[in-house]
Structures are given as C-alpha cells and as structure tokens.
Short mmCIF file of C-alpha atoms in Angstrom, two decimals:
data_model
loop_
_atom_site.label_atom_id
_atom_site.label_comp_id
_atom_site.label_asym_id
_atom_site.label_seq_id
_atom_site.Cartn_x
_atom_site.Cartn_y
_atom_site.Cartn_z
CA MET A 1 -48.66 177.76 158.76
CA PRO A 2 -51.43 180.14 157.48
CA ILE A 3 -50.58 179.12 153.74
CA LEU A 4 -52.47 176.16 152.60
CA VAL A 5 -51.60 174.05 149.53
CA LYS A 6 -54.57 173.05 147.38
CA LEU A 7 -52.51 171.21 144.74
CA ASP A 8 -54.61 167.96 145.48
CA GLU A 9 -57.90 169.81 144.65
CA MET A 10 -56.39 171.08 141.31
CA LEU A 11 -55.11 167.64 140.47
CA VAL A 12 -58.68 166.23 140.95
CA ARG A 13 -60.30 169.08 138.93
CA ARG A 14 -57.90 168.52 135.93
CA LYS A 15 -57.88 164.76 136.20
CA VAL A 16 -54.24 164.56 136.50
CA LYS A 17 -52.25 161.86 138.41
CA SER A 18 -49.54 163.05 140.69
CA ARG A 19 -47.07 160.64 138.93
CA ASP A 20 -47.73 162.48 135.66
CA LEU A 21 -47.18 165.90 137.02
CA ALA A 22 -44.24 164.86 138.77
CA ALA A 23 -42.45 163.46 135.66
CA HIS A 24 -43.65 166.39 133.53
CA ILE A 25 -42.07 169.13 136.05
CA GLY A 26 -38.93 167.11 136.93
CA ILE A 27 -39.38 166.33 140.53
CA THR A 28 -39.65 163.13 142.43
CA GLU A 29 -43.15 161.82 143.44
CA ALA A 30 -41.89 161.98 146.96
CA ASN A 31 -41.01 165.75 146.76
CA LEU A 32 -44.53 166.53 144.95
CA SER A 33 -46.20 164.65 147.90
CA LEU A 34 -44.34 166.80 150.48
CA LEU A 35 -45.28 169.88 148.49
CA LYS A 36 -48.96 168.77 148.25
CA SER A 37 -49.14 168.13 152.10
CA GLY A 38 -47.62 171.60 152.78
CA LYS A 39 -44.54 170.12 154.73
CA VAL A 40 -42.10 172.21 152.69
CA LYS A 41 -40.62 175.55 153.69
CA GLY A 42 -40.75 176.82 150.11
CA VAL A 43 -41.18 176.19 146.42
CA ARG A 44 -39.16 177.57 143.49
CA PHE A 45 -40.86 179.86 141.28
CA ASP A 46 -39.66 177.93 138.24
CA THR A 47 -41.28 174.70 139.94
CA LEU A 48 -44.56 176.71 140.62
CA ALA A 49 -44.68 178.10 137.01
CA ALA A 50 -44.09 174.38 135.58
CA ILE A 51 -47.20 173.27 137.74
CA CYS A 52 -49.27 176.16 136.64
CA GLU A 53 -48.30 175.64 133.03
CA TYR A 54 -49.18 171.82 133.12
CA LEU A 55 -52.52 172.27 135.09
CA ALA A 56 -53.42 175.41 133.12
CA CYS A 57 -54.08 177.39 136.48
CA GLN A 58 -52.86 180.44 138.28
CA PRO A 59 -50.56 180.19 141.50
CA GLY A 60 -53.59 181.45 143.62
CA ASP A 61 -55.44 178.26 142.47
CA LEU A 62 -52.83 176.33 144.24
CA LEU A 63 -52.10 178.31 147.43
CA ALA A 64 -54.55 180.00 149.91
CA TRP A 65 -53.91 182.13 153.04
CA SER A 66 -55.91 181.07 156.04
CA PRO A 67 -55.47 183.50 159.06
CA GLY A 68 -55.32 181.84 162.43
CA THR A 69 -53.69 178.47 161.34
CA GLU A 70 -50.12 179.72 162.29
CA GLU A 71 -48.06 177.15 164.29
CA ARG A 72 -46.64 178.53 167.41
CA THR A 73 -43.16 177.41 168.22
CA GLU A 74 -42.05 179.83 170.79
CA PRO A 75 -43.97 181.90 173.50
CA ASP A 76 -44.31 185.54 172.94
CA ALA A 77 -41.82 187.68 174.71
CA ALA A 78 -44.61 189.95 175.67
CA SER A 79 -46.60 187.29 177.39
CA ASP A 80 -43.69 186.58 179.97
#
C-alpha cells in the first residue's frame, strides 16, 4: 500500500508509550499495534483526531504517501 503509517516515529518524538496512547483514545493495544504496522484497511476520523490531539500533531505527521509501494494482488487486464 502506498500509504505509510509513521505513528511509531511520532510516539518516539513525543516520548509516549503505545499503552498510554491506546488507553487515552479508547482502543486496545492490539488494535493500535495493527494501526502502527499499517495492517488496517482504514481508520476512523474520530480516532485519528484523538491521536492527533494527544500527540499534538497533524494527520500528515502520522501518514505519508510513497509512490511505487502499491501491492499488486491482480494482474492488469491490459497485460494479458
């Protein structure tokens, strides 16, 4: 996926533990771990807002777009 999650970097910068963030925003540590690893299909805006509020950051500080990292699951019809 071309969207990279940089939440771990922000946690280090803010010296915040994942456990504390998860408790504050009301999600499990397991779900926060999935979010940090980028293994989720989406994130609710209210969850993103709560993370940004707690870490005093912008959504762009947590997410980045990296072209060329798209996973291919199906062959292109044009290449057949």
